Coordinates of C-alpha atoms in Angstrom, one line a residue:
M1 CA -21.4 -2.1 -34.8
K2 CA -21.1 0.7 -32.4
T3 CA -17.8 0.8 -30.6
F4 CA -16.7 2.6 -27.5
S5 CA -14.2 5.2 -28.7
W6 CA -13.6 6.3 -25.1
M7 CA -11.4 3.4 -24.6
V8 CA -9.2 4.5 -27.5
G9 CA -9.0 8.1 -26.1
T10 CA -8.0 6.7 -22.7
A11 CA -5.5 4.4 -24.4
L12 CA -3.6 7.3 -25.9
T13 CA -3.4 9.3 -22.7
L14 CA 0.2 9.6 -21.6
L15 CA 1.4 11.3 -18.5
P16 CA 4.8 13.1 -18.4
M17 CA 7.6 11.0 -17.0
T18 CA 9.6 12.2 -14.0
A19 CA 13.3 12.8 -14.9
T20 CA 15.7 10.3 -13.3
A21 CA 19.4 10.2 -12.4
E22 CA 22.1 8.5 -14.4
R23 CA 21.6 4.8 -14.9
G24 CA 22.5 2.8 -11.8
S25 CA 23.7 5.9 -9.9
D26 CA 21.3 5.6 -6.9
G27 CA 22.5 2.3 -5.4
D28 CA 20.1 -0.3 -4.0
L29 CA 16.4 0.1 -3.8
R30 CA 14.9 -1.8 -0.9
I31 CA 11.4 -3.0 -1.2
L32 CA 9.2 -5.0 1.3
Y33 CA 6.3 -7.3 0.3
W34 CA 5.1 -8.9 3.3
Q35 CA 3.7 -11.6 1.0
A36 CA 6.8 -13.2 -0.4
A37 CA 7.0 -14.4 -4.0
S38 CA 7.3 -18.2 -4.6
T39 CA 7.8 -17.9 -8.3
M40 CA 8.8 -15.4 -10.9
N41 CA 6.3 -16.6 -13.4
P42 CA 3.0 -14.7 -13.2
Y43 CA 1.2 -17.3 -15.4
L44 CA 1.6 -19.7 -12.4
S45 CA 0.1 -17.3 -9.9
G46 CA -2.0 -14.2 -10.9
I47 CA -1.5 -12.9 -7.4
A48 CA 0.1 -9.6 -6.8
K49 CA 3.2 -10.8 -4.9
E50 CA 4.3 -12.8 -7.9
V51 CA 2.9 -10.7 -10.7
E52 CA 4.5 -7.6 -9.3
A53 CA 7.9 -9.2 -8.5
A54 CA 7.9 -10.5 -12.1
S55 CA 7.0 -7.1 -13.6
L56 CA 10.6 -5.8 -13.0
V57 CA 11.8 -8.5 -15.6
L58 CA 8.9 -9.5 -17.8
E59 CA 6.9 -7.0 -19.7
P60 CA 3.6 -7.0 -21.8
L61 CA 2.9 -5.3 -25.1
A62 CA 1.0 -2.6 -23.0
R63 CA 0.0 -2.0 -19.5
F64 CA -2.3 0.2 -17.5
D65 CA -1.0 3.4 -15.8
E66 CA -2.2 4.9 -12.5
T67 CA -5.2 6.2 -14.1
G68 CA -6.3 2.9 -15.7
A69 CA -5.3 4.2 -19.1
L70 CA -3.5 1.8 -21.5
V71 CA 0.1 2.7 -22.3
P72 CA 2.6 0.9 -24.8
V73 CA 5.4 -1.0 -23.3
L74 CA 7.0 -3.5 -25.8
A75 CA 4.6 -2.1 -28.5
E76 CA 5.4 0.9 -30.5
S77 CA 1.9 2.4 -29.9
I78 CA -1.6 1.3 -29.0
P79 CA -3.5 -0.1 -32.0
T80 CA -6.9 1.5 -32.6
L81 CA -9.7 1.6 -35.2
E82 CA -8.4 5.1 -36.1
N83 CA -4.8 4.2 -36.8
G84 CA -5.7 0.9 -38.5
G85 CA -4.3 -1.4 -35.8
V86 CA -7.8 -2.7 -35.1
S87 CA -9.6 -4.1 -38.1
A88 CA -13.0 -2.6 -39.1
D89 CA -14.7 -5.8 -38.4
L90 CA -13.2 -6.0 -34.8
T91 CA -11.9 -9.5 -35.4
R92 CA -8.1 -8.6 -35.5
I93 CA -5.6 -6.4 -33.6
T94 CA -2.1 -5.7 -34.9
W95 CA 0.7 -4.8 -32.4
T96 CA 4.1 -3.5 -33.7
L97 CA 7.0 -4.3 -31.5
R98 CA 9.4 -1.5 -30.7
E99 CA 12.3 -1.4 -33.2
G100 CA 15.6 -3.1 -31.9
L101 CA 13.9 -4.7 -29.0
T102 CA 16.0 -7.4 -27.3
W103 CA 15.8 -9.8 -24.4
A104 CA 18.2 -9.6 -21.6
D105 CA 20.6 -12.1 -23.2
G106 CA 20.8 -9.8 -26.3
S107 CA 18.6 -11.9 -28.6
P108 CA 15.9 -10.1 -30.5
V109 CA 12.3 -10.1 -29.3
T110 CA 10.1 -11.4 -32.2
P111 CA 6.5 -12.1 -32.9
Q112 CA 7.2 -15.8 -32.4
D113 CA 7.6 -15.0 -28.7
A114 CA 4.1 -13.6 -28.6
I115 CA 2.7 -16.5 -30.5
F116 CA 4.5 -18.9 -28.0
T117 CA 3.2 -17.1 -25.0
W118 CA -0.4 -17.4 -26.3
R119 CA 0.1 -21.2 -26.9
Y120 CA 1.8 -21.6 -23.5
C121 CA -1.2 -20.1 -21.6
T122 CA -4.0 -21.7 -23.6
D123 CA -2.6 -25.2 -23.4
D124 CA -5.4 -27.3 -21.7
Q125 CA -3.0 -28.7 -19.2
S126 CA -1.1 -25.6 -18.2
G127 CA -3.7 -24.1 -15.8
C128 CA -2.6 -20.7 -16.8
A129 CA -3.7 -18.1 -14.3
A130 CA -4.2 -15.5 -17.0
L131 CA -6.4 -17.7 -19.2
S132 CA -9.3 -15.4 -19.2
L133 CA -7.1 -12.7 -20.8
F134 CA -6.9 -14.9 -23.9
D135 CA -10.6 -15.6 -24.2
G136 CA -11.8 -15.5 -27.7
V137 CA -8.3 -15.5 -29.2
E138 CA -8.4 -18.0 -32.2
E139 CA -4.9 -17.5 -33.6
V140 CA -1.7 -15.4 -33.1
V141 CA 0.3 -14.9 -36.2
A142 CA 3.5 -13.0 -37.4
L143 CA 3.0 -10.5 -40.2
D144 CA 6.7 -9.7 -40.4
E145 CA 9.7 -9.4 -38.2
R146 CA 8.1 -6.8 -35.9
R147 CA 4.3 -7.1 -36.4
V148 CA 2.0 -9.6 -34.4
E149 CA -1.6 -10.1 -35.3
I150 CA -4.0 -11.4 -32.8
R151 CA -7.1 -13.0 -34.4
F152 CA -10.4 -13.3 -32.7
S153 CA -13.0 -16.1 -33.2
E154 CA -15.7 -13.3 -33.4
P155 CA -15.8 -9.6 -33.2
K156 CA -14.1 -8.3 -29.9
P157 CA -14.9 -4.6 -29.2
Y158 CA -12.5 -4.6 -26.4
P159 CA -9.3 -6.3 -27.8
Y160 CA -6.8 -5.2 -25.1
T161 CA -6.6 -8.3 -23.0
A162 CA -4.2 -10.9 -24.6
L163 CA -0.4 -9.9 -23.7
V164 CA -1.6 -6.8 -21.9
S165 CA -1.0 -5.9 -18.3
S166 CA 1.5 -7.3 -15.8
E167 CA -0.6 -10.4 -15.6
A168 CA 0.1 -11.4 -19.2
P169 CA 3.7 -10.5 -20.3
L170 CA 5.8 -12.0 -23.1
L171 CA 7.9 -15.1 -22.4
Q172 CA 10.9 -15.9 -24.4
E173 CA 10.2 -19.0 -26.5
A174 CA 13.9 -20.1 -26.4
Q175 CA 13.8 -20.3 -22.6
F176 CA 10.3 -21.8 -22.1
A177 CA 10.0 -24.0 -25.1
D178 CA 10.2 -27.2 -23.0
C179 CA 8.0 -25.9 -20.2
T180 CA 4.5 -26.1 -21.7
G181 CA 1.4 -28.1 -20.7
A182 CA 1.7 -30.3 -17.7
R183 CA 5.3 -29.2 -17.3
V184 CA 4.7 -25.5 -16.6
A185 CA 5.3 -25.9 -12.9
Q186 CA 8.3 -28.2 -13.2
C187 CA 10.7 -25.9 -14.9
T188 CA 12.1 -24.3 -11.8
E189 CA 15.1 -22.6 -13.4
Q190 CA 12.9 -20.9 -16.0
N191 CA 10.2 -20.0 -13.5
T192 CA 12.6 -18.3 -11.0
Y193 CA 15.2 -16.8 -13.5
P194 CA 13.1 -15.7 -16.5
I195 CA 14.8 -13.9 -19.2
G196 CA 13.0 -10.7 -19.8
T197 CA 13.0 -7.2 -21.4
G198 CA 12.4 -5.1 -18.3
P199 CA 14.8 -2.8 -16.5
Y200 CA 16.1 -5.5 -14.3
R201 CA 17.0 -9.2 -14.3
V202 CA 17.0 -11.7 -11.4
E203 CA 20.4 -12.1 -9.8
E204 CA 19.3 -14.4 -6.9
F205 CA 15.9 -15.9 -6.1
R206 CA 15.1 -17.4 -2.8
A207 CA 11.4 -18.8 -2.7
N208 CA 9.3 -17.1 -0.1
D209 CA 12.2 -15.0 1.1
V210 CA 14.1 -12.5 -0.9
I211 CA 14.8 -11.5 -4.6
T212 CA 17.9 -9.7 -5.8
Y213 CA 17.8 -7.9 -9.0
T214 CA 20.6 -6.2 -11.1
L215 CA 20.4 -3.9 -14.1
N216 CA 19.4 -5.5 -17.4
P217 CA 22.3 -4.4 -19.7
E218 CA 20.0 -4.6 -22.8
Y219 CA 17.3 -2.3 -21.4
R220 CA 16.0 -0.1 -24.1
E221 CA 16.2 3.3 -22.3
A222 CA 20.0 4.2 -21.9
D223 CA 19.5 6.6 -18.8
K224 CA 17.2 4.3 -16.8
P225 CA 16.8 2.9 -14.3
A226 CA 18.4 5.0 -11.6
F227 CA 18.8 2.2 -9.1
A228 CA 21.7 -0.3 -9.8
T229 CA 20.1 -3.1 -7.8
V230 CA 16.7 -3.9 -6.2
T231 CA 16.1 -6.1 -3.3
I232 CA 12.5 -7.3 -2.7
K233 CA 12.3 -8.9 0.8
G234 CA 9.3 -11.1 1.5
G235 CA 7.6 -12.1 4.7
G236 CA 6.3 -10.5 7.9
D237 CA 3.1 -8.7 8.2
P238 CA 1.5 -5.3 7.3
A239 CA 2.4 -3.9 10.7
S240 CA 6.1 -4.8 10.5
A241 CA 6.2 -3.5 6.9
A242 CA 4.7 -0.2 8.0
R243 CA 7.3 0.2 10.7
A244 CA 10.1 -0.6 8.3
V245 CA 9.2 2.2 5.8
L246 CA 7.4 4.9 8.1
Q247 CA 9.4 4.7 11.3
T248 CA 12.8 3.0 11.0
G249 CA 13.5 3.7 7.3
E250 CA 14.9 0.2 6.8
V251 CA 13.2 0.0 3.4
D252 CA 12.3 2.4 0.6
Y253 CA 8.9 1.0 -0.3
A254 CA 6.4 -1.2 1.5
W255 CA 3.5 -2.8 -0.2
N256 CA -0.1 -3.0 0.9
L257 CA -0.3 -1.6 4.4
Q258 CA -3.6 -3.4 5.3
L259 CA -3.8 -1.9 8.8
S260 CA -6.5 -0.4 11.0
P261 CA -6.4 3.3 10.9
D262 CA -5.4 3.8 14.5
I263 CA -2.3 1.7 14.1
L264 CA -1.3 3.4 10.8
A265 CA -1.8 6.8 12.4
Q266 CA 0.6 6.0 15.2
M267 CA 3.5 5.3 12.8
T268 CA 3.4 8.5 10.8
G269 CA 5.9 11.3 11.3
G270 CA 9.1 9.5 10.6
P271 CA 11.3 9.1 7.5
G272 CA 8.5 7.5 5.4
E273 CA 5.1 8.6 4.1
V274 CA 1.8 6.8 3.3
I275 CA 0.6 6.9 -0.3
T276 CA -2.9 6.0 -1.3
S277 CA -5.0 5.6 -4.4
D278 CA -8.6 4.9 -5.3
S279 CA -8.9 1.2 -6.3
P280 CA -11.3 -1.4 -7.8
A281 CA -10.1 -3.8 -4.9
V282 CA -12.6 -5.8 -2.9
E283 CA -12.1 -7.9 0.1
F284 CA -14.3 -11.0 -0.6
L285 CA -15.4 -14.0 1.1
F286 CA -15.4 -17.2 -1.1
L287 CA -17.7 -20.0 -0.3
N288 CA -16.4 -23.4 -1.6
Q289 CA -19.0 -24.9 -3.9
T290 CA -17.2 -28.3 -3.8
D291 CA -16.8 -30.5 -0.8
P292 CA -13.5 -30.1 1.0
D293 CA -13.9 -33.2 3.2
P294 CA -10.5 -34.8 3.6
A295 CA -12.1 -38.2 3.4
L296 CA -12.4 -37.7 -0.4
G297 CA -8.7 -37.9 -1.0
E298 CA -7.6 -36.8 -4.4
A299 CA -11.2 -35.6 -5.2
R300 CA -11.3 -33.3 -2.3
A301 CA -12.4 -29.7 -3.2
T302 CA -12.9 -30.7 -6.9
V303 CA -16.0 -31.0 -9.1
A304 CA -15.4 -34.7 -9.2
G305 CA -15.7 -34.9 -5.4
G306 CA -19.2 -33.6 -5.4
A307 CA -21.0 -30.4 -4.2
H308 CA -20.6 -28.7 -1.0
P309 CA -23.1 -30.1 1.6
A310 CA -24.3 -26.6 2.5
F311 CA -23.3 -23.9 0.1
T312 CA -24.9 -25.1 -3.1
D313 CA -28.2 -24.0 -1.5
P314 CA -27.7 -20.1 -2.1
R315 CA -30.0 -19.5 0.9
V316 CA -27.2 -20.6 3.3
G317 CA -24.6 -18.1 1.7
Q318 CA -27.3 -15.4 1.7
A319 CA -27.7 -16.0 5.4
L320 CA -24.0 -15.8 6.1
S321 CA -23.9 -12.6 4.2
L322 CA -27.0 -11.1 6.0
A323 CA -25.4 -11.8 9.4
I324 CA -22.2 -9.7 8.7
D325 CA -22.3 -6.0 9.7
R326 CA -19.9 -4.7 6.9
A327 CA -20.3 -1.1 8.3
V328 CA -18.5 -2.1 11.6
I329 CA -15.7 -3.9 9.7
A330 CA -15.2 -0.9 7.6
E331 CA -15.2 1.7 10.3
A332 CA -13.2 -0.3 12.9
L333 CA -10.6 -2.0 10.6
Y334 CA -10.4 0.1 7.4
G335 CA -11.4 3.7 8.4
D336 CA -11.1 6.0 5.4
A337 CA -9.5 3.3 3.4
G338 CA -12.6 1.1 3.0
V339 CA -16.4 1.2 2.7
P340 CA -19.0 -1.6 2.8
G341 CA -18.8 -3.5 -0.4
C342 CA -21.8 -5.1 -2.1
A343 CA -20.5 -5.5 -5.6
V344 CA -17.8 -7.7 -7.3
V345 CA -16.9 -4.8 -9.6
P346 CA -17.4 -1.4 -7.6
T347 CA -15.8 0.8 -10.3
P348 CA -15.7 2.3 -12.9
A349 CA -19.3 3.5 -12.4
L350 CA -20.5 2.0 -15.8
Y351 CA -20.1 -1.5 -14.4
A352 CA -21.0 -0.9 -10.7
S353 CA -24.2 -2.6 -9.9
D354 CA -26.3 -1.3 -6.9
T355 CA -28.8 -4.2 -7.0
H356 CA -27.5 -5.6 -3.7
A357 CA -26.5 -2.4 -2.0
D358 CA -28.6 -3.4 1.0
C359 CA -26.0 -6.0 1.9
A360 CA -24.4 -3.2 3.9
T361 CA -27.3 -3.5 6.4
Q362 CA -27.0 -6.5 8.8
D363 CA -30.2 -8.6 9.4
L364 CA -29.7 -11.5 11.8
D365 CA -33.4 -12.3 12.0
R366 CA -33.6 -12.7 8.3
A367 CA -30.5 -14.7 8.1
A368 CA -31.9 -17.2 10.8
A369 CA -35.1 -17.5 8.9
L370 CA -33.3 -18.3 5.6
L371 CA -31.4 -21.1 7.4
D372 CA -34.6 -22.4 8.8
E373 CA -36.1 -22.4 5.2
A374 CA -33.0 -24.3 4.0
G375 CA -33.5 -27.1 6.6
W376 CA -30.7 -26.2 8.9
T377 CA -32.3 -26.1 12.4
D378 CA -30.9 -26.7 15.8
S379 CA -32.5 -30.2 16.5
D380 CA -30.5 -31.1 19.6
G381 CA -30.5 -27.6 21.3
D382 CA -26.8 -27.3 21.5
G383 CA -26.8 -23.9 19.6
I384 CA -25.3 -25.2 16.4
R385 CA -27.7 -25.9 13.4
D386 CA -27.7 -29.2 11.8
R387 CA -29.4 -31.2 8.9
D388 CA -29.5 -34.9 8.2
G389 CA -27.1 -35.5 11.1
R390 CA -24.5 -33.0 9.9
K391 CA -23.6 -29.8 11.9
L392 CA -23.4 -26.5 10.2
S393 CA -19.7 -26.2 11.2
L394 CA -17.3 -24.3 8.9
L395 CA -13.6 -24.0 8.5
F396 CA -12.8 -20.3 7.6
Q397 CA -9.2 -19.6 6.4
T398 CA -7.3 -16.5 5.3
S399 CA -3.8 -15.1 5.2
T400 CA -2.0 -14.0 8.3
N401 CA -2.7 -10.4 8.8
G402 CA -4.1 -8.5 11.7
V403 CA -7.0 -6.9 9.9
R404 CA -8.1 -10.1 8.4
Q405 CA -7.8 -12.0 11.7
D406 CA -9.8 -9.2 13.4
S407 CA -12.4 -9.6 10.5
Q408 CA -12.5 -13.3 11.1
A409 CA -13.2 -12.9 14.8
L410 CA -16.0 -10.5 14.2
I411 CA -17.6 -12.7 11.4
K412 CA -17.3 -15.8 13.6
D413 CA -19.3 -14.1 16.4
W414 CA -22.0 -13.0 14.0
W415 CA -22.2 -16.4 12.5
R416 CA -22.5 -17.9 16.1
Q417 CA -25.5 -15.8 16.7
I418 CA -27.4 -17.5 13.8
G419 CA -26.3 -21.1 14.8
V420 CA -23.2 -21.5 12.6
E421 CA -20.1 -22.9 14.2
T422 CA -16.9 -21.5 12.8
E423 CA -13.2 -22.8 13.2
L424 CA -10.7 -20.0 12.2
R425 CA -7.4 -20.6 10.5
N426 CA -4.7 -18.3 9.2
I427 CA -2.0 -19.2 6.9
D428 CA 1.4 -17.5 6.1
A429 CA 0.6 -15.2 3.2
S430 CA 3.5 -16.4 1.1
V431 CA 2.0 -20.0 1.4
F432 CA -1.6 -19.1 1.0
F433 CA -1.1 -17.0 -2.1
G434 CA 1.7 -19.3 -3.5
G435 CA 1.3 -21.5 -6.5
D436 CA 2.9 -24.6 -5.2
P437 CA 0.8 -27.5 -6.5
G438 CA 2.2 -29.7 -3.7
S439 CA 1.0 -27.5 -0.8
P440 CA -2.4 -28.1 0.9
D441 CA -2.6 -24.6 2.0
T442 CA -3.0 -22.5 -1.1
R443 CA -6.0 -20.5 -1.8
Q444 CA -6.3 -22.5 -5.2
K445 CA -6.5 -25.8 -3.3
F446 CA -9.1 -24.3 -1.0
F447 CA -9.2 -27.1 1.5
A448 CA -11.7 -25.2 3.6
D449 CA -15.4 -24.1 3.6
V450 CA -14.7 -20.3 3.4
Q451 CA -11.7 -18.2 2.7
M452 CA -11.2 -14.4 2.5
Y453 CA -8.7 -12.2 0.5
T454 CA -8.8 -9.3 -1.9
D455 CA -9.1 -9.3 -5.7
N456 CA -9.8 -6.8 -8.4
A457 CA -9.9 -6.2 -12.2
K458 CA -6.9 -4.8 -14.2
G459 CA -7.7 -1.6 -16.2
Q460 CA -10.9 0.1 -16.8
D461 CA -12.7 -2.8 -18.5
P462 CA -13.7 -5.9 -16.4
E463 CA -14.3 -8.4 -19.2
A464 CA -11.3 -10.6 -18.4
F465 CA -11.9 -10.2 -14.6
L466 CA -15.4 -11.3 -14.8
G467 CA -14.4 -14.1 -17.1
N468 CA -12.4 -15.6 -14.4
W469 CA -15.6 -17.3 -13.1
S470 CA -15.9 -19.4 -16.3
C471 CA -16.3 -23.1 -15.6
A472 CA -13.0 -23.6 -17.5
N473 CA -11.1 -21.7 -14.8
I474 CA -11.9 -24.0 -12.0
P475 CA -8.6 -25.2 -10.3
S476 CA -8.1 -29.0 -10.3
P477 CA -5.3 -31.6 -10.2
A478 CA -5.5 -31.6 -14.1
T479 CA -4.4 -28.0 -14.2
Q480 CA -1.8 -28.3 -11.3
W481 CA -4.4 -26.5 -9.3
Q482 CA -4.1 -23.4 -11.3
G483 CA -7.2 -21.3 -12.2
N484 CA -8.9 -18.2 -10.8
N485 CA -12.4 -19.6 -10.4
I486 CA -11.4 -20.2 -6.7
Q487 CA -15.0 -21.0 -5.3
R488 CA -15.7 -23.4 -8.2
F489 CA -18.7 -21.5 -9.5
C490 CA -20.2 -22.8 -12.7
S491 CA -23.3 -21.5 -14.3
A492 CA -24.7 -21.9 -17.8
P493 CA -26.4 -18.5 -17.8
Y494 CA -23.1 -16.9 -16.6
E495 CA -21.2 -18.6 -19.5
A496 CA -23.8 -17.1 -21.8
L497 CA -23.1 -13.7 -20.4
I498 CA -19.3 -14.2 -20.8
R499 CA -19.9 -14.8 -24.5
E500 CA -22.2 -11.9 -24.9
F501 CA -19.8 -9.4 -23.2
R502 CA -17.0 -10.6 -25.4
T503 CA -18.8 -9.2 -28.4
A504 CA -20.7 -6.2 -26.9
G505 CA -19.7 -3.1 -28.9
S506 CA -21.4 -0.2 -27.1
L507 CA -20.7 1.2 -23.7
E508 CA -24.4 0.8 -22.9
D509 CA -24.4 -2.8 -23.7
R510 CA -21.1 -3.5 -21.9
G511 CA -22.3 -1.9 -18.8
R512 CA -25.5 -3.7 -18.9
I513 CA -23.9 -7.1 -19.3
G514 CA -21.2 -6.4 -16.7
R515 CA -23.7 -5.5 -14.1
A516 CA -25.8 -8.6 -15.0
M517 CA -22.7 -10.8 -14.5
N518 CA -22.0 -9.0 -11.2
D519 CA -25.6 -9.6 -10.0
L520 CA -25.5 -13.3 -11.1
L521 CA -22.3 -13.8 -9.2
V522 CA -23.7 -12.1 -6.0
E523 CA -27.0 -14.0 -6.2
S524 CA -25.2 -17.3 -6.3
Y525 CA -23.8 -16.4 -2.8
S526 CA -20.6 -18.3 -3.7
I527 CA -18.8 -15.0 -3.4
L528 CA -19.6 -12.3 -0.8
P529 CA -18.1 -8.8 -1.3
L530 CA -17.2 -7.4 2.1
I531 CA -15.2 -4.1 1.7
H532 CA -14.4 -1.9 -1.2
R533 CA -10.8 -0.9 -0.4
H534 CA -8.4 1.8 -1.3
T535 CA -4.8 0.9 -1.9
I536 CA -2.4 1.9 0.7
S537 CA 1.4 1.5 0.7
G538 CA 4.4 3.4 2.1
K539 CA 7.5 5.0 0.7
A540 CA 10.5 6.7 1.9
A541 CA 10.3 10.5 1.7
T542 CA 13.5 10.6 -0.4
L543 CA 12.1 8.2 -3.1
E544 CA 10.7 10.1 -6.0
G545 CA 9.0 9.0 -9.4
V546 CA 6.6 6.7 -7.7
R547 CA 3.1 6.8 -9.3
M548 CA 0.9 4.7 -7.3
N549 CA -1.1 2.3 -9.4
S550 CA -4.1 0.1 -8.4
W551 CA -4.9 -0.9 -12.0
D552 CA -1.8 -2.9 -12.8
S553 CA 1.4 -3.5 -10.8
Q554 CA 2.2 -1.0 -8.0
I555 CA 5.7 -0.9 -9.1
W556 CA 4.8 -0.6 -12.9
N557 CA 7.0 2.4 -13.5
I558 CA 10.0 1.4 -11.4
A559 CA 12.4 2.4 -14.2
D560 CA 11.5 6.0 -13.3
W561 CA 12.1 5.8 -9.6
H562 CA 15.1 7.7 -8.2
R563 CA 16.5 9.1 -5.1
A564 CA 15.8 12.8 -4.3
D565 CA 18.9 15.0 -4.5

């Protein structure tokens, strides 16, 4: 079987680390995430605000650096075919833990913790947000006190998914043993104060507000980190976050400054600076494939509640897409930080499909014609289309964010021009992106017709990301509303492509399958790519060691951050 050795070469590319000050000598590091974390367990979220907050404490076997290259973290090195870590038949990968590795409580990290984490995530009732990363894993076994072998049900040419990246860190079995299955969301102490291996441990956690971290005394690098404490403050909005880092200097790092270019330009010249990186991130519209009618009660927005009255006809979604002028949104609201997006995976180039590149061109006439064909006409002359006594009236929700509210307003007007009525709603980002199964306002619950936010693959291979749209990943009450198939898309041909991608061994085949999956998703019109975004954040001019990362956690190398002399 032909395999893609470029992945191996990339995996072994390490960049020189920046020298840091003595451990704990730089005082407090102040970070602002305007989307506040509601848990410290990334398996209950999958969203950046929780995944990145947890990354200071919980670590994987390996993660992706700022170039998308795979670098070892808890593992001694990256297993490859060449070094014998990946079996010749591609059905096994063996990771060797670093020697002397301990949890923050002083107990040893063992292969049993890796085995437990796999079982924890793949439990049918857990609703694990990282489930697609364990796709194809048949068994995880301990070979000795440091080696853990992951066995796949069939050859897996890209084996770097399970227990890799900030989305799939190791959990301590001793701490989480009673928090499996249906109990995963009930273990408040464990989910907010996890015992980890990272440079910090949680001192105080206030959900949707602030997290205080102190040094992990067991951290494996004696001279790191330079900051004795870290405070991650949550809440606010991108504009207030930008002011805090760029103008007033209240914080050292501010995440995700999703602002229009004119507003961002007005804030430069102070004690902070804007940092950017290329990114695979895309701002999407998700069209609910299930019925969100409140009258359905517990079946609302579930497969059991039935199909959406409009969106299961792809012509309706296609019409909504054609009505949008992506170029206007990109130019007015993103500037140099965004371009019209027509692909689910816009980069790397191997996986970027241009089949639907014409989505960047608005066509209101064609949009209106498609709605006519689908039977949605304005029978009573009130300007709103209807069919079988039902108005084409949509609830469109997103997180509270100036750029997103401006995008909503533009889209609402374009949809009005083709006879679609739209009610706009924005929800506090900490709630919208939270994982509280009791909240009606989360993106997972999706109690609306349309919602908008950004998502992207981790690392250079999108197998796990595209696997998110498996039928098994649809959120429901049975999974505590966890799962990353947010729009409830389910397709037998797509499931077949997921299986084919899992065993594809050549770059040519992987690119072909990945692009086919992209096209099938786009042609379902259950997901509408809008803008391919760059990543923009801000940091204090005195903060050094930051290596902006769009492929993993932005704060992935926080142990190397330090204050300039």
